Coordinates of C-alpha atoms and ligand atoms in Angstrom, one line a residue:
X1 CA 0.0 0.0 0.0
X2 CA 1.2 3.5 -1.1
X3 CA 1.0 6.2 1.7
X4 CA 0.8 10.1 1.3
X5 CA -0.4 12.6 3.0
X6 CA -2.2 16.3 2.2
X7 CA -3.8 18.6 4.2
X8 CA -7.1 18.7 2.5
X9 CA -8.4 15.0 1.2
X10 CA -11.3 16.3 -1.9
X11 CA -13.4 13.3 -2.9
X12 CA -14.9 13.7 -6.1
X13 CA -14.3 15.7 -9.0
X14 CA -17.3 17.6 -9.7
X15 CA -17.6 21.1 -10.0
X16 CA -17.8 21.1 -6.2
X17 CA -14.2 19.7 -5.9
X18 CA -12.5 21.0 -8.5
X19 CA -13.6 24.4 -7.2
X20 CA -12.5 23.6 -4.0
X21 CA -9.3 22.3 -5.2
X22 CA -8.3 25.4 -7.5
X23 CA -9.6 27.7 -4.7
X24 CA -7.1 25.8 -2.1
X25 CA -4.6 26.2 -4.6
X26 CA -4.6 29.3 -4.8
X27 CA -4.2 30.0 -1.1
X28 CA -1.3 27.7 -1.2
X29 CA -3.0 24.7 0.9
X30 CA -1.9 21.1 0.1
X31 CA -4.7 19.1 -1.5
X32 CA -5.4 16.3 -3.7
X33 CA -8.9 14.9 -5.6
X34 CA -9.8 11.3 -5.7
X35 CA -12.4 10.4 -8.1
X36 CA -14.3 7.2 -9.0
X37 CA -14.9 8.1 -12.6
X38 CA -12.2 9.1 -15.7
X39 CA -11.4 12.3 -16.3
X40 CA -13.2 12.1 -19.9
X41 CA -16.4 10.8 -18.2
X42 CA -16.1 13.6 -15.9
X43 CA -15.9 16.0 -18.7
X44 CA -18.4 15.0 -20.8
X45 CA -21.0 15.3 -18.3
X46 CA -23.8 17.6 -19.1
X47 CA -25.6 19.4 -16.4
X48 CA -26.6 23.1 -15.2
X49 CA -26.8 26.2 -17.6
X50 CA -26.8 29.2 -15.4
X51 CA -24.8 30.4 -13.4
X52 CA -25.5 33.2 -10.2
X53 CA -23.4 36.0 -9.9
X54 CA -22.0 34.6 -6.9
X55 CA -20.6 31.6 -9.0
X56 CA -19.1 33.6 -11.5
X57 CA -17.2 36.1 -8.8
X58 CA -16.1 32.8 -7.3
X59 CA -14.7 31.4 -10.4
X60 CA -13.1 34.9 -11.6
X61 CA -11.5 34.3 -7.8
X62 CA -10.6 30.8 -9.1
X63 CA -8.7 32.4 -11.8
X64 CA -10.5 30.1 -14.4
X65 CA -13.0 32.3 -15.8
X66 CA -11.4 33.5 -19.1
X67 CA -13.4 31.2 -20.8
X68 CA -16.4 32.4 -18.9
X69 CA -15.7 36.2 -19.9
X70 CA -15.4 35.6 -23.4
X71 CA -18.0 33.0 -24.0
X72 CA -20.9 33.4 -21.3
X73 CA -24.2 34.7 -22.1
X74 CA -25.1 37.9 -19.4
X75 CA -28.8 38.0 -19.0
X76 CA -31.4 40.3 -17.7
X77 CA -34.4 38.7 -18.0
X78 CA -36.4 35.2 -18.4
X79 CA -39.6 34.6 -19.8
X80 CA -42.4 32.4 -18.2
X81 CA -45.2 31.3 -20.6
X82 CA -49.0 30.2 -19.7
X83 CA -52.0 30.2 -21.6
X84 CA -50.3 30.7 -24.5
X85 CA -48.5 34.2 -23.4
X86 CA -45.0 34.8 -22.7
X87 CA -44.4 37.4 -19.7
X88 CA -41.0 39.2 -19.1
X89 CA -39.8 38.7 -16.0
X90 CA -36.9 41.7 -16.0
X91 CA -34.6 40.2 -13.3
X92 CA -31.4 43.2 -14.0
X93 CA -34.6 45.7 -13.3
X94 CA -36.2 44.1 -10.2
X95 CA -33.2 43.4 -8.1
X96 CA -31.1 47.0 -9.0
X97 CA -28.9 45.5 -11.9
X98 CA -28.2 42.0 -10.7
X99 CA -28.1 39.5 -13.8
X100 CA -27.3 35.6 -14.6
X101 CA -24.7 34.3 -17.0
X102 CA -25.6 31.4 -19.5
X103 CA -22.4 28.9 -19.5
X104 CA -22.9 25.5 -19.5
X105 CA -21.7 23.3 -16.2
X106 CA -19.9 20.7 -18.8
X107 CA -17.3 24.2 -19.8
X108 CA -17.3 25.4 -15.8
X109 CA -16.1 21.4 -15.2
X110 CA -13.3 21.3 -18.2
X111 CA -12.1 24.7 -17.4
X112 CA -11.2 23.8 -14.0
X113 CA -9.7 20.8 -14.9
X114 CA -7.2 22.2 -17.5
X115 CA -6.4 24.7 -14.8
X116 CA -5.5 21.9 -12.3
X117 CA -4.0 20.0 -15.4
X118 CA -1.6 22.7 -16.1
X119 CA -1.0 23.5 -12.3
X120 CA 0.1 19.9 -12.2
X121 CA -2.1 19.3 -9.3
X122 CA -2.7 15.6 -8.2
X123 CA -5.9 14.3 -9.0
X124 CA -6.6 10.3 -8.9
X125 CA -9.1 9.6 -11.7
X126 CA -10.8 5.9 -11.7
X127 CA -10.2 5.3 -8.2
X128 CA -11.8 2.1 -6.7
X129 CA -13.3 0.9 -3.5
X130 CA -13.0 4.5 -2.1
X131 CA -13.6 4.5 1.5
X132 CA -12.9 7.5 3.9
X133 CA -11.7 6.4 7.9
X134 CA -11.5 7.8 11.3
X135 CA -13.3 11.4 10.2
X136 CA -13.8 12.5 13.7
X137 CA -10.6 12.1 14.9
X138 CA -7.4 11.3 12.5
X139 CA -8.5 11.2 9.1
X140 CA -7.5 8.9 6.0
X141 CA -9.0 7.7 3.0
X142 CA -8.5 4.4 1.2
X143 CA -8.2 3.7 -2.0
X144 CA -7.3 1.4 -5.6
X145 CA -5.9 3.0 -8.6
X146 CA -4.2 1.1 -11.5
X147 CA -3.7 -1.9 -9.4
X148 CA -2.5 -0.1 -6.7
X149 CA -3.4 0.6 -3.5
X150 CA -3.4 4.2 -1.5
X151 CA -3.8 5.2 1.9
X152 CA -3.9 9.3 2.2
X153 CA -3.5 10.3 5.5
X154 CA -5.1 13.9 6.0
X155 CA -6.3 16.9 8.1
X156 CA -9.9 17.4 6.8
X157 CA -12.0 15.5 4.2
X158 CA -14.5 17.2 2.1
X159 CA -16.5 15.3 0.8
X160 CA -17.9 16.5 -3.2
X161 CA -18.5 13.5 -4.5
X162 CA -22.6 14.1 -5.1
X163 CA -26.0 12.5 -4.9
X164 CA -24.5 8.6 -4.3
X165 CA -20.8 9.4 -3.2
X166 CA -19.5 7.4 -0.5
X167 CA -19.1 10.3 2.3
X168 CA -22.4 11.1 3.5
X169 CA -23.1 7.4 3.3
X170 CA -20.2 7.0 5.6
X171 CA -21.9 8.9 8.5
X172 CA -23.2 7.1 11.2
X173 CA -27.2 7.0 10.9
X174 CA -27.6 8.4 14.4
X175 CA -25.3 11.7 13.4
X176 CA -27.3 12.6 10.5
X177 CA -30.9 14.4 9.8
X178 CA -32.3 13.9 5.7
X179 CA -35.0 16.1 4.5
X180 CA -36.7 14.5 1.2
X181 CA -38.9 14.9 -1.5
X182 CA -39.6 13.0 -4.3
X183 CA -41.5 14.3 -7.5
X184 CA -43.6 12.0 -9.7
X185 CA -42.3 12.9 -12.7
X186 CA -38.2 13.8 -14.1
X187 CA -37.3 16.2 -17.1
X188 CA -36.4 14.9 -20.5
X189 CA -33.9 16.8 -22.0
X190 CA -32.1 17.1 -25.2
X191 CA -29.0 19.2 -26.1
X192 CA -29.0 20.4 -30.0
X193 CA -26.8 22.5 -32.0
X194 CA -30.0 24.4 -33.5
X195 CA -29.9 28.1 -32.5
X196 CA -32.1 29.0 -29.7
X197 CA -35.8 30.0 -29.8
X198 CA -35.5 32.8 -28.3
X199 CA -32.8 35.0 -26.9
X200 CA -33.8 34.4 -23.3
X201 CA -35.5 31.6 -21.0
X202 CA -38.6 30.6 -21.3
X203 CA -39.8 29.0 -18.6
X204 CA -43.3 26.7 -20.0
X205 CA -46.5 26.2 -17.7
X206 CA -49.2 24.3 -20.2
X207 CA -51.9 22.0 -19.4
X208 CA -49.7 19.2 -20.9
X209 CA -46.9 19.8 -18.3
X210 CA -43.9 22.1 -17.8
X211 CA -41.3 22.9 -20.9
X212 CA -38.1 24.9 -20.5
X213 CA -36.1 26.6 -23.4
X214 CA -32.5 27.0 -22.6
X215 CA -29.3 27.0 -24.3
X216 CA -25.5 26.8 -24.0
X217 CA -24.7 28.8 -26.9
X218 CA -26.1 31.3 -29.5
X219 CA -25.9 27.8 -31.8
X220 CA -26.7 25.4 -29.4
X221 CA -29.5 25.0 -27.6
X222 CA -31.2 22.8 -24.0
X223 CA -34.5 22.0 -24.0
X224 CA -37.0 20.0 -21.3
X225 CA -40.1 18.8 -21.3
X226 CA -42.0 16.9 -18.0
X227 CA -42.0 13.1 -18.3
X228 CA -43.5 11.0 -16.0
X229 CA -40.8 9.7 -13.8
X230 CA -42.0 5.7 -15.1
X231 CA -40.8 7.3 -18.7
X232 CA -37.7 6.1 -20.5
X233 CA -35.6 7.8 -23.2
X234 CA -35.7 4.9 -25.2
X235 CA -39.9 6.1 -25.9
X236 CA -38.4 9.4 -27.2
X237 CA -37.5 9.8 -31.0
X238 CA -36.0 13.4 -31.8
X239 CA -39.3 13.7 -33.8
X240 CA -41.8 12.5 -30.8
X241 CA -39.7 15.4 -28.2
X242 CA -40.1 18.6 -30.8
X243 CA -43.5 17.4 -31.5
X244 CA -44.3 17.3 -27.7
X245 CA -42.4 20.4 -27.1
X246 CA -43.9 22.3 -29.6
X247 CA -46.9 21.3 -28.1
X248 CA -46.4 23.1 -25.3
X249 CA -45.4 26.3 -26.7
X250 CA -47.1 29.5 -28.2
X251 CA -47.7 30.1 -32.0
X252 CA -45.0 32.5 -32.0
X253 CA -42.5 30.6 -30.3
X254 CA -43.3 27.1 -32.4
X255 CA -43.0 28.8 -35.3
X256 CA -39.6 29.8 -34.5
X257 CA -38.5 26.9 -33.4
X258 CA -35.3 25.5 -35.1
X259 CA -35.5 21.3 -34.7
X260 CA -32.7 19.0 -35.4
X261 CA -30.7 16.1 -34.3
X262 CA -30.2 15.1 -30.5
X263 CA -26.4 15.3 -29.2
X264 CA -27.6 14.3 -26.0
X265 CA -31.0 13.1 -24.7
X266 CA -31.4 11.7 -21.1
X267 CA -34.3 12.3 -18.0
X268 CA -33.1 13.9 -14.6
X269 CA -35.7 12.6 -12.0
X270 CA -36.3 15.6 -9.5
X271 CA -36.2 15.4 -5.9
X272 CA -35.5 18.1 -3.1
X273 CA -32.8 16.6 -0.3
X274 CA -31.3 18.2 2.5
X275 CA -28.6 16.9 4.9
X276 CA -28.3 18.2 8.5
X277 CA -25.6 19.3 9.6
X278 CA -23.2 19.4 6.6
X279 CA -19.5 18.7 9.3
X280 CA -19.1 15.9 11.0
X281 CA -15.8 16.1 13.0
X282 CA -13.3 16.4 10.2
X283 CA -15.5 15.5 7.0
X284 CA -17.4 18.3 5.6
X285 CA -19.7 17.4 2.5
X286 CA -20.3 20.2 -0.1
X287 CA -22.9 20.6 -3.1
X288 CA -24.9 17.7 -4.3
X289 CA -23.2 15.3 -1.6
X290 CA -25.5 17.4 1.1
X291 CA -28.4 18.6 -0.7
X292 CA -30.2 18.2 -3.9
X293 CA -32.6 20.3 -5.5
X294 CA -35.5 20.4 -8.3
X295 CA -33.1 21.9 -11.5
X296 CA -36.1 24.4 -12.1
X297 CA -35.0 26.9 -10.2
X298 CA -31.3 26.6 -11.6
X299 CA -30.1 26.2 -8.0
X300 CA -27.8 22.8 -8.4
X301 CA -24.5 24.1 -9.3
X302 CA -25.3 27.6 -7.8
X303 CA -25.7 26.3 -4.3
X304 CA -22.4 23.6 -4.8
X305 CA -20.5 26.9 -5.7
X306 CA -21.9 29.0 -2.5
X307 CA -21.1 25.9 -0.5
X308 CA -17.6 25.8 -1.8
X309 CA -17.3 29.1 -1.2
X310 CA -17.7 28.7 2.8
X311 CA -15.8 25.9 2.7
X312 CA -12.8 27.4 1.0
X313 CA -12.3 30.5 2.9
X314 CA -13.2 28.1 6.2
X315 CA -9.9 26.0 5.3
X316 CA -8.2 29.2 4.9
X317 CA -8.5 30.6 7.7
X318 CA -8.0 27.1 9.4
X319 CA -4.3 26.9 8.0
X320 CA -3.3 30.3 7.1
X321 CA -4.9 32.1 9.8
X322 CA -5.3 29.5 12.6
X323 CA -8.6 30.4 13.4
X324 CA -11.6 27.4 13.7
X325 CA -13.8 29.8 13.2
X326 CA -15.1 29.6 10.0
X327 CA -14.9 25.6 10.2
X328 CA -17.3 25.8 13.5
X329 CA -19.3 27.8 11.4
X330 CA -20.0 26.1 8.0
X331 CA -22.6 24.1 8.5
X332 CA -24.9 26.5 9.5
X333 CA -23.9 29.4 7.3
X334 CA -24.8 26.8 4.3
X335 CA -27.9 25.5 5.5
X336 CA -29.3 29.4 6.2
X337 CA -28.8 29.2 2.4
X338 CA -29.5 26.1 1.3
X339 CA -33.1 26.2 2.5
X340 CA -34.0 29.5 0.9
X341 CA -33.2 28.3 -2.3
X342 CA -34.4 24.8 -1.5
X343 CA -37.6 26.6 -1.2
X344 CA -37.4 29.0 -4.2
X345 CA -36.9 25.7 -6.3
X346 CA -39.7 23.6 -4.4
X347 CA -41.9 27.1 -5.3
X348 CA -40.9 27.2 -8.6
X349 CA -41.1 23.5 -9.5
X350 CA -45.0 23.3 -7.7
X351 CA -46.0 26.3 -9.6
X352 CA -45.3 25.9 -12.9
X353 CA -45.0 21.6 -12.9
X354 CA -48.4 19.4 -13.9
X355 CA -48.9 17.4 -10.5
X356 CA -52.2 14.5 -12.1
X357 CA -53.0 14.3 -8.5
X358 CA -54.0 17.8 -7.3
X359 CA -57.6 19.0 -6.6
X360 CA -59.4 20.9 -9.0
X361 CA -59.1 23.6 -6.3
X362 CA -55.6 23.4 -5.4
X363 CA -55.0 23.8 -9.6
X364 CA -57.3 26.6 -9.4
X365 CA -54.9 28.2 -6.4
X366 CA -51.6 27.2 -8.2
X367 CA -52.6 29.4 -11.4
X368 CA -54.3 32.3 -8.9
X369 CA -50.3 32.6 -7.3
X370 CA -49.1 32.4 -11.2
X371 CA -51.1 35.0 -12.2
X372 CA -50.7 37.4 -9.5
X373 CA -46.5 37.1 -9.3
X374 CA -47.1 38.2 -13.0
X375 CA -49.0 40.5 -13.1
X376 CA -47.2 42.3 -8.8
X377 CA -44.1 44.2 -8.8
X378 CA -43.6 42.5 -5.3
X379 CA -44.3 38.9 -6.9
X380 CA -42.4 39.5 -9.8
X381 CA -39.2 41.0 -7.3
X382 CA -39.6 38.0 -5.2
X383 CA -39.2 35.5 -8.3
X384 CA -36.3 37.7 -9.6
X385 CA -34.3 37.8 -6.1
X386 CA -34.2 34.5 -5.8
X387 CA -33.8 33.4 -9.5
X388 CA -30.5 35.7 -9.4
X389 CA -29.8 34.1 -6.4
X390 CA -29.8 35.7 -3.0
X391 CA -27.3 38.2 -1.3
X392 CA -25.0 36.2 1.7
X393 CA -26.3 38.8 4.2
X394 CA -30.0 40.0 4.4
X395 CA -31.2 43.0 3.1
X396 CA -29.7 46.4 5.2
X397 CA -32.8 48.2 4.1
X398 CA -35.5 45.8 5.6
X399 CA -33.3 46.9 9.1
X400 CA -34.1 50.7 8.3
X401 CA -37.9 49.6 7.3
X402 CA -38.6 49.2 11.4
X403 CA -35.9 51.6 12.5
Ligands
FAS501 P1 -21.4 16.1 -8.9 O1 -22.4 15.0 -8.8 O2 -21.4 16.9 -10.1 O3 -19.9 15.5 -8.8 C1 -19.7 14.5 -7.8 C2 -18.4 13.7 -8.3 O4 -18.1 12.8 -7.3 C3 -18.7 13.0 -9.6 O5 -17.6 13.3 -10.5 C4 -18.7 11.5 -9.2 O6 -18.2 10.7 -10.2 C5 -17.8 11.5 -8.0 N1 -18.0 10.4 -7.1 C6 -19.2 9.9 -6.7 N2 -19.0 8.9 -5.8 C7 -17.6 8.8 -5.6 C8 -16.8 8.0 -4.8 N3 -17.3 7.0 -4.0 N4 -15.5 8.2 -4.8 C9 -14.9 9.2 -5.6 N5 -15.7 10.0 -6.4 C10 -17.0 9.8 -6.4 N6 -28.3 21.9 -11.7 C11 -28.8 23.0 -12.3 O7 -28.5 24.1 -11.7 N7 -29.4 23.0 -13.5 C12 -29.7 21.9 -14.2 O8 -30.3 21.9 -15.2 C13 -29.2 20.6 -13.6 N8 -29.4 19.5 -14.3 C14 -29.0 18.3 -13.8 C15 -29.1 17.0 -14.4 C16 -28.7 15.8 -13.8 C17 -28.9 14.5 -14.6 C18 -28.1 15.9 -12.6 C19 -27.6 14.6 -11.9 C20 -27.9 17.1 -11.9 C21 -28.3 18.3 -12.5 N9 -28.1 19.5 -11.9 C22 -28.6 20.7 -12.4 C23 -27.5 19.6 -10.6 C24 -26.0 19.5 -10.9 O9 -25.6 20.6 -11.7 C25 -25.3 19.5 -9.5 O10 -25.8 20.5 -8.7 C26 -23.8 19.7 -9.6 O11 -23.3 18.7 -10.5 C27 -23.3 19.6 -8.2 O12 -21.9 19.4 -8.3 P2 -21.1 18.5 -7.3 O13 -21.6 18.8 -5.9 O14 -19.7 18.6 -7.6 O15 -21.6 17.0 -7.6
PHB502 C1 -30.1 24.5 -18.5 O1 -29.8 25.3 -19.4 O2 -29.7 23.3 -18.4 C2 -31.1 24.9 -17.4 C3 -31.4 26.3 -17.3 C4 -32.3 26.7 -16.3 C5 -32.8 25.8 -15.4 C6 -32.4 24.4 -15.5 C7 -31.6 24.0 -16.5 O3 -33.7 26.2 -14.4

């Protein structure tokens, strides 16, 4: 068995750890990744397509965001469409200039990894049998690579390795609180290098269930439509998902519509997830390995990024400042977060989703709340705060509001 040892142990090599990693880096802490899949797996992966402000400031911080600047998409609005009318939601006017960028996760993911690639930092790609050890007092993680076998002795563990990664599954049962919920149906989506629809979101509420238009690209576009979570890709020609899409769109926006061959067409079931607390000892999970949330609110990789962000400057001023403060903290300075936008995406997903089940009456109430965010300045701000994701602190002027 090979040993080394590192200051900071990162398992997986999502955007969650690879942020971490460049951000540690950067500080000049001593880490290293281990991650289950290959490195071309990992970049292929296609995911999220907006990104907060916050994400973007922490990846300018990252020093990977020339990509970013010269290929993102700023934008100041979204559209949501019901009843066969499209309504602008201005998000850059409703929340004093605030905006979101449209870059894909899969480019976030392969620009951090040529970053670490050409730092020459050490990342273990198809590691086996990964197993993490001894978290709450001297911590090392276990591992096969190439036939080999590792044992990492380490100062901290964070654990970014997602939805099914080993580290939250290593916490004892009796030291952890889940939060769950399951919807009945996932999103089918298919990636296309046809130009987009339209130049901004749209965001679909029809009687035959939700639709979003998205896109990664001025030439390539993401689209969704509701499935049934019993549905398979394999009951989905290109030809039956435009047909359906178009379905669900207006005149306008079906007649615009450029079609065209599938790169990528898979379903994302949808469930909201919260772990509580996010330490335990000296493991600290991060992004999808503590919560998960519906992708309708574009939270995922937004809420990894903000979780990374605690964590980094937590480590930081662990080793360069000797100070536990921001480690004590974490936990709950992610979860204050976490929840809100938990919410936001539960709120959006309920609102504008087709659920077979619901009363006639709680339908009738779902499009009452649709109708009057669109048509309230204080609806329409709330959706927009949230969408562009909210600030770290509360609002000053809510203080002055009872002063
Ligand atoms: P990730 O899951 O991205 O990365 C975890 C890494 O850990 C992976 O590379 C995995 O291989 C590795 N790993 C797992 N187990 C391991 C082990 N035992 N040992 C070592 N490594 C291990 N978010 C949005 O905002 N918008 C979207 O449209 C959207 N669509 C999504 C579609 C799908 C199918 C999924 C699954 C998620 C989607 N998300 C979306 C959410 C997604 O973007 C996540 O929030 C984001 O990937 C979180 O990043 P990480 O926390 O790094 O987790
Ligand atoms: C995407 O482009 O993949 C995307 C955009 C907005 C969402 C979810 C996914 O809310």
């Amino acid at each position: 068995m090979e040993k080394l040892s590192t200051q900071v142990a990162i398992i997986g090599s999502g955007p969650a750890g690879l942020l971490l990693g460049q951000l540690l880096y950067k500080a000049g802490i001593d880490h290293l990744i281990i991650e289950q899949r290959s490195a071309d797996y990992v970049a292929a992966r296609i995911r999220a397509g907006i990104l907060e402000q916050v994400s973007v400031d922490l990846l300018r911080k990252a020093g990977v965001a020339e990509n970013l600047e010269k290929y993102g998409l700023p934008h100041d609005g979204i559209e949501i469409l019901t009843h066969q009318k499209k309504h602008r939601i201005n998000l850059n006017k409703l929340t004093g200039g605030k905006q979101v960028t449209v870059y894909g996760q899969t480019e976030v993911t392969k620009d951090l990894m040529q970053a670490r690639e050409s730092q020459q930092l050490q990342t273990f790609y198809e590691a086996d049998n990964v197993r993490i050890h001894d978290f709450d007092t001297q911590p090392y993680v276990t591992f096969d690579n190439k036939r080999q076998s590792f044992r990492i002795d380490c100062q901290f563990i964070a654990g970014c390795d997602g939805f099914h990664g080993v580290c939250r599954a290593s916490v004892p049962q009796e030291k952890i609180k889940t939060f769950e919920k399951v919807y009945p149906f996932g999103w089918l989506g298919v990636l296309a290098d046809v130009p987009p629809v339209s130049e901004e979101l749209i965001y679909v509420q029809s009687e035959r269930g939700f639709a979003l238009c998205s896109m990664r690209s001025n030439t390539r576009s993401r689209y969704y439509i509701q499935v049934p979570i019993t549905d398979s890709v394999e009951n989905w020609s290109d030809e039956a998902f435009w047909a359906e899409l178009k379905n669900r769109l207006d005149e306008d926006s079906r007649n615009k519509l450029v079609t065209g061959a599938s790169i990528e067409k898979s379903i994302a079931p949808l469930r909201s997830f919260i772990t509580e607390p996010m330490r335990f000892g000296k493991l600290f999970l991060a992004g999808d390995a503590a919560h998960i949330v519906p992708p309708t609110g574009a939270k995922g990789l937004n809420l990894a990024a903000s979780d990374i962000g605690f964590l980094a400057e937590a480590f930081i001023e662990y080793f360069n400042r000797h100070s536990e403060h921001g480690i004590d903290n974490y936990s709950q300075k992610c979860l204050a977060r976490v929840w809100k936008a938990e919410r936001f995406s539960w709120w959006m997903t309920h609102l504008l989703h087709r659920f077979d089940t619901e009363s006639e009456f709680d339908h009738r109430m779902k499009q009452a709340e649709l109708s009057y965010i669109l048509e309230s300045f204080a609806g329409q701000s709330s959706l927009a705060e949230n969408y562009v994701g909210l600030p770290f602190e509360a609002d000053v002027k809510l203080a002055a509001l009872n002063a």
